[in-house]
XYZ file of C-alpha atoms in Angstrom:
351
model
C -54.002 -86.525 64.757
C -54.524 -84.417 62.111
C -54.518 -81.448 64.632
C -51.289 -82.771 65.431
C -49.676 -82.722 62.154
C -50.447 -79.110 60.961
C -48.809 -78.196 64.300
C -46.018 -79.975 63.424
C -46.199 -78.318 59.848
C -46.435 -74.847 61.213
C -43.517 -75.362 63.561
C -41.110 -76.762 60.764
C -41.978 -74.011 58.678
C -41.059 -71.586 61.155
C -38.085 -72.779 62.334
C -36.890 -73.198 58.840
C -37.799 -69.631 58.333
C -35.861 -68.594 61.029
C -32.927 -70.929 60.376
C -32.775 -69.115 56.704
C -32.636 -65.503 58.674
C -30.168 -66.848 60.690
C -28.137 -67.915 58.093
C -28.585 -64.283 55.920
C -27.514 -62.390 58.431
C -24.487 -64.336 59.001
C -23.579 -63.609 55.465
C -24.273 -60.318 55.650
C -22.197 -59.990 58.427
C -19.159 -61.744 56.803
C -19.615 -59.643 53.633
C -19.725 -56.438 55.483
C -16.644 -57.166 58.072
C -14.736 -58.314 54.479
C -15.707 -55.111 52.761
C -13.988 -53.077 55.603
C -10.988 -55.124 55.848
C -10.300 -54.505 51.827
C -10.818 -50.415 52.821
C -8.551 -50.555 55.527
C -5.796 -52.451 53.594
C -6.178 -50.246 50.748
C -4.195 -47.294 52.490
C -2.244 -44.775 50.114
C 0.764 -45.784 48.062
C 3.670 -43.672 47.182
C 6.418 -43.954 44.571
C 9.600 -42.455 45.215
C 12.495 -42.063 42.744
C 15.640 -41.924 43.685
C 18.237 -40.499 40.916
C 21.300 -42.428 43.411
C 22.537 -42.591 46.047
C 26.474 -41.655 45.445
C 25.926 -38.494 47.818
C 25.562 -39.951 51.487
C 22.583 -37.591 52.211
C 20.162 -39.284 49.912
C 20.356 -42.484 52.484
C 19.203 -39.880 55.121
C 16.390 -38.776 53.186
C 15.511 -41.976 51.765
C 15.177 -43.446 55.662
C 13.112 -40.111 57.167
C 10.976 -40.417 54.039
C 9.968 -43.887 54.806
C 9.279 -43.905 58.345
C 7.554 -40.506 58.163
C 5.015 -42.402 55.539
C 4.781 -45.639 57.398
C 3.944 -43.327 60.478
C 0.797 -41.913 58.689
C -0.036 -45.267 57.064
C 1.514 -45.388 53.724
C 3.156 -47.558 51.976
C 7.042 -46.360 49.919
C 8.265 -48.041 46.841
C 11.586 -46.848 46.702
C 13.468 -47.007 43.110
C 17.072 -46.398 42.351
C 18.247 -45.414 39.236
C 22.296 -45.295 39.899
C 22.977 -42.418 38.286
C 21.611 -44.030 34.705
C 18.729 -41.252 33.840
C 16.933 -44.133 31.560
C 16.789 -46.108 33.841
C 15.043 -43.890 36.273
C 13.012 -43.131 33.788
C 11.566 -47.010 33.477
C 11.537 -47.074 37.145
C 8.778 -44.279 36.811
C 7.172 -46.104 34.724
C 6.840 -48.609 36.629
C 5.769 -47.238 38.931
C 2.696 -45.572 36.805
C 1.671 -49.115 36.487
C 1.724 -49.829 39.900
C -0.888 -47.079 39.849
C 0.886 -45.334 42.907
C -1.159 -42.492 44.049
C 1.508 -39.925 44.421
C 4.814 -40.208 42.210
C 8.166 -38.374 44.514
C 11.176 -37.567 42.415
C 14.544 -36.742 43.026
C 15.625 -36.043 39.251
C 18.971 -36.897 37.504
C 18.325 -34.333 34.738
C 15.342 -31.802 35.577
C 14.681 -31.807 31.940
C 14.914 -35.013 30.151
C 12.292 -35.883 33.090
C 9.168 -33.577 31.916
C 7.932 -36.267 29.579
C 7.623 -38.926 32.240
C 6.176 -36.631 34.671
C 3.507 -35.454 32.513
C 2.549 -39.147 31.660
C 2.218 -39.690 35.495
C -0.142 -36.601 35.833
C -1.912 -38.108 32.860
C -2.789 -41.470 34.381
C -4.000 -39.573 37.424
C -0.804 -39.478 39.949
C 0.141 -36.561 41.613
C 4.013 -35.648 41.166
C 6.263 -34.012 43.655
C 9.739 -32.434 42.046
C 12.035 -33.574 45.961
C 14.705 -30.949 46.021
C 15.035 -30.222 42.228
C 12.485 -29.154 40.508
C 11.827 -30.955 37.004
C 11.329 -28.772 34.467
C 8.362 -28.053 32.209
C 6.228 -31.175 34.175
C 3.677 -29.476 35.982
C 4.353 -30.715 39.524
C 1.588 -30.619 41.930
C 4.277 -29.673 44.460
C 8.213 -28.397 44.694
C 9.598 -28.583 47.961
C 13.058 -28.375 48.830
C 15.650 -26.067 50.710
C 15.863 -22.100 49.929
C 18.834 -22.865 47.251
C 19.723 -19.473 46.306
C 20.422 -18.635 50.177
C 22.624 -21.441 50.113
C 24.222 -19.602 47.260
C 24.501 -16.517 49.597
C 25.408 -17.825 52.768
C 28.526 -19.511 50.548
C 29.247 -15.756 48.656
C 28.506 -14.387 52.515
C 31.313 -16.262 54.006
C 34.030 -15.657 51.262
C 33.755 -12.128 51.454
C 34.273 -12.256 55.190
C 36.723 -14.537 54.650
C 38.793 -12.438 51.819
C 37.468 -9.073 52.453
C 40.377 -7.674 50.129
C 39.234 -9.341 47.475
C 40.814 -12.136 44.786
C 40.323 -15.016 42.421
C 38.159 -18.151 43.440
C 36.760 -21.124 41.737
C 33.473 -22.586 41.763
C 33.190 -26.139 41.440
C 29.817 -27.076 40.882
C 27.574 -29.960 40.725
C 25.786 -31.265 37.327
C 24.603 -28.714 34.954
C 21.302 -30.788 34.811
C 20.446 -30.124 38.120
C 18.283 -27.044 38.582
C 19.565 -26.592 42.026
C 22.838 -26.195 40.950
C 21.488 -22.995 38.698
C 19.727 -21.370 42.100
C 22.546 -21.619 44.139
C 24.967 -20.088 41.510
C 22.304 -17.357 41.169
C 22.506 -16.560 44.636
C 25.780 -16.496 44.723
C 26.803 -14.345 41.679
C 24.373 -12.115 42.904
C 26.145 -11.365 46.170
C 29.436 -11.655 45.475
C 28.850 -8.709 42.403
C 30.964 -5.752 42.852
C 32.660 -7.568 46.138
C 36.222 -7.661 44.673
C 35.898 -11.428 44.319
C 36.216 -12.466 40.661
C 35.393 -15.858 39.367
C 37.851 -17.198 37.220
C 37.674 -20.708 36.808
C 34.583 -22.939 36.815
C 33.908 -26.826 36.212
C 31.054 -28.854 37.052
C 30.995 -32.342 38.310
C 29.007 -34.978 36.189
C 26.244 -37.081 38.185
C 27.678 -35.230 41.425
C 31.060 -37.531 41.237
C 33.224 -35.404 43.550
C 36.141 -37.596 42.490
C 36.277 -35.054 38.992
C 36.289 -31.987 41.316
C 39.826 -33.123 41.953
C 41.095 -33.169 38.661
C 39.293 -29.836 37.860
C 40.802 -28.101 40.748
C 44.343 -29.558 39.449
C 43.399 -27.979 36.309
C 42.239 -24.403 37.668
C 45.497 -24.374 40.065
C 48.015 -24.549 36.802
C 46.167 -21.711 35.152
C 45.234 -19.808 38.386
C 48.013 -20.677 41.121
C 47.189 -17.289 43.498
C 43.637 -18.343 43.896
C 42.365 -17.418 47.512
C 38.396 -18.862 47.592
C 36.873 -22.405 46.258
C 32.828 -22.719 46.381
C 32.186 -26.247 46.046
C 28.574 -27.357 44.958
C 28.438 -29.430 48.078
C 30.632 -30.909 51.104
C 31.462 -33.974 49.233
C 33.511 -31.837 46.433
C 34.715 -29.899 49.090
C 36.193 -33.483 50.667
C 38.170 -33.605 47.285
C 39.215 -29.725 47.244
C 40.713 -29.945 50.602
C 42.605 -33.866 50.248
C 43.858 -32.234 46.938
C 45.165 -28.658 48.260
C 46.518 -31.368 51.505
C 48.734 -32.984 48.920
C 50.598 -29.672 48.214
C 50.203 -28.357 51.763
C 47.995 -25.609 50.986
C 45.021 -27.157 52.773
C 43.380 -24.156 55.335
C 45.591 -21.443 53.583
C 42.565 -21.152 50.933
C 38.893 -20.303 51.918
C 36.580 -23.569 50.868
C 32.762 -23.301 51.298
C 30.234 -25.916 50.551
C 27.140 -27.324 51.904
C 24.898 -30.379 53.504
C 26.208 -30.488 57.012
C 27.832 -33.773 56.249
C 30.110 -34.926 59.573
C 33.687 -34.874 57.654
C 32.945 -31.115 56.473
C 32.154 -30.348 59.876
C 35.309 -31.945 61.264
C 36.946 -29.747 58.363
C 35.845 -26.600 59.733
C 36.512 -27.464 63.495
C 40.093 -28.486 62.006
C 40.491 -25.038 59.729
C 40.727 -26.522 56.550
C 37.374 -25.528 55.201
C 35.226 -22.492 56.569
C 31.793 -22.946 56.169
C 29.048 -25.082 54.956
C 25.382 -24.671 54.624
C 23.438 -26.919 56.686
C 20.197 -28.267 55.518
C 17.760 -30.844 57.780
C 17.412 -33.562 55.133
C 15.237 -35.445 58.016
C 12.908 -32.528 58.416
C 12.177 -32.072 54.442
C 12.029 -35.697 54.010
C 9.718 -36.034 56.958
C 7.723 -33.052 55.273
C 7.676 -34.612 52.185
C 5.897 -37.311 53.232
C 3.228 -35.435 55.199
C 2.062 -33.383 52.129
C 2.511 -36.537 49.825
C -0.022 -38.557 51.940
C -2.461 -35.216 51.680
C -2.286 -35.023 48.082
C -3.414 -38.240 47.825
C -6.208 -37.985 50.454
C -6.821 -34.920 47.896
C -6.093 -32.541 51.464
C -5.464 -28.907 51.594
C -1.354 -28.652 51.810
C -1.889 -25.073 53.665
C 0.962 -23.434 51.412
C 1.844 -20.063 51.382
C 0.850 -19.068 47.655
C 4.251 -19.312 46.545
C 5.184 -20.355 43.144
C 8.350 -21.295 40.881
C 8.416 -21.247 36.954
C 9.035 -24.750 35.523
C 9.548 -23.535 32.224
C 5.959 -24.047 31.436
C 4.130 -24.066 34.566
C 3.901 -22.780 38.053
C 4.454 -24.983 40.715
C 3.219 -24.430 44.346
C 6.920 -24.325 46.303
C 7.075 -25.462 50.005
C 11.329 -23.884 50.885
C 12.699 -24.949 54.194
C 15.590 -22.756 55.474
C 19.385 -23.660 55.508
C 21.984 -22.785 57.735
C 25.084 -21.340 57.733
C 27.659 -22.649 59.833
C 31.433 -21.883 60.697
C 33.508 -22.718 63.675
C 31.353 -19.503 65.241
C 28.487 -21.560 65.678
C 29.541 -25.554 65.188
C 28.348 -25.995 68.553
C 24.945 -24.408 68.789
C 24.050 -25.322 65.504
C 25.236 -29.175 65.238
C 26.286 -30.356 68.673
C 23.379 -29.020 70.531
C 20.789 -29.238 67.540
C 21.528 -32.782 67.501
C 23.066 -33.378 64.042
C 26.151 -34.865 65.249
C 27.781 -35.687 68.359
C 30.665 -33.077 69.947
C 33.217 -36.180 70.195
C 32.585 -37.129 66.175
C 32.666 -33.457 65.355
C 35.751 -32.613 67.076
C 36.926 -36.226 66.436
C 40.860 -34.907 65.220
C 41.257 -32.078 67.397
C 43.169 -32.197 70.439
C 41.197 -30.831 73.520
């Protein structure tokens, strides 16, 4: 009996030993499979500041951006400032304390920005400058289109366009936007010596095309025998040519601009404008978010070694390549690249 009972004993004692293993592992298990669930959720966040979206392209890039990110796993905040530059520059802060891990802006003033920037960098965030590059912040990446050959291809076509040479406008976008500095540089430079004299410039605050036609009202009392508007983008160039339509003058002046945007290239199919500079907002966006996700995976972004001067710093530069485009090329360029159908493009043309 006694036998009996230590047998007992022994096999209680092991089966409760057993029993406990059974039980540790089981927690082990559970804590491991919940340890890897937290790692996978915690995928990489980006911030992206928008300065508005009054100019219909920013939509475009706004929409490649995000699916491009959610494609590699990331998660977009998206902020929109409307224009109001301190209140983009609380939505970057608020997005610091959301602790993003990379901080995308597309600036309303490339300098009143740098402070912000810098207290991103500070708290450990990388910053891209999108299209325009913020001055004196230290970016860990610009990338954008090659600005001062948009400047060019715009000089390029009103020389072609006026070889005899004459009086043009330029009708720009905001002073505060560096872009709108490279693509006059790039202009001037070509059009020096060409017979084409500027003689009448305005810019258009916060990119509100609606002044450009007030400005061009302005230029055309002072100026009447202009031959050649640049406009800092198709939008203003919407407002040149509805303005010169009022008086009848529309297509009897040369108009240049750029973006692409469908109603400029209706314009150019139609006569009244002659060229714009076509830039793949869906491929830089989509690039944008490929070398965001890198820098925060802290991934070589396999640039070329080329730099730009913030002021203070320089910034590794990523340039994708615009294109110029008349009624020459409309359909190679747009209709069979894809950016817009043949029946939208040629939309008030009679076939």
């Amino acid at each position: 009996m006694k036998k009996t009972a230590e047998i007992c004993l022994i096999l209680f004692l092991t089966l409760s030993f057993l029993g406990g293993c059974g039980t540790k592992m089981q927690e082990t298990r559970t804590h491991t499979e919940t340890k890897n669930s937290q790692e996978e959720e915690k995928g990489v966040s980006i911030g992206v500041s928008f300065d508005s979206f009054v100019i219909e392209r920013w939509l475009r890039d706004r929409d490649a951006f995000v699916s491009a990110a959610d494609k590699l796993g990331a998660e977009v905040n998206v902020q929109n400032a409307n224009g109001d530059l301190q209140e983009q520059i609380e939505q970057i802060r608020y997005l610091i304390k959301k602790q993003v891990d990379v901080l995308v802006v597309v600036a309303a003033d490339c300098q009143a920005l740098s402070k912000v920037m810098l207290e991103a960098k500070d708290a450990g965030i990388s910053t891209i400058s999108y299209d325009r590059l913020v001055q004196n912040a230290d970016s860990d990446l610009y990338i954008s289109f090659d600005n001062e050959k948009v400047g060019e291809y715009m000089a390029e076509a009103l020389m072609k366009e006026i070889p005899e040479g004459g009086e043009i406008f330029m009708l720009q976008g905001p002073e505060e936007d560096n872009n709108v500095k490279l693509v006059r540089d790039g202009f001037e430079r070509v059009i020096k010596g060409s017979g084409l004299e500027v003689v009448y410039q305005a810019h258009c605050p916060g990119w509100l095309a609606e002044q450009a036609a007030e400005d061009l009202n302005e230029g055309l009392k002072q100026f009447p025998d202009v031959k050649g508007i640049m406009c800092g983008n198709d939008d203003i160039a919407s407002q040149v040519v509805n303005t010169l339509a009022e008086t009848r003058r529309a297509g009897s002046l040369a108009v240049v601009g750029q973006d692409g945007d469908i109603a400029a290239c209706q314009r150019i199919v139609e006569g009244t404008q002659t060229m714009t500079a076509y830039k793949s907002v869906e491929s830089l966006a989509e690039k944008a978010a490929a070398m965001a996700v890198k820098l925060a995976k802290g991934e070589n972004l396999g640039l070329d070694g080329k730099t730009m001067n913030d002021g203070s710093y320089d910034v590794p530069c990523y340039f994708m390549e615009p294109e110029y485009v008349s009624g020459e090329n409309m359909d190679q360029v747009i209709i069979e690249g894809g950016v817009h159908s043949r029946d939208d493009v040629y939309l008030n043309v009679q076939k």
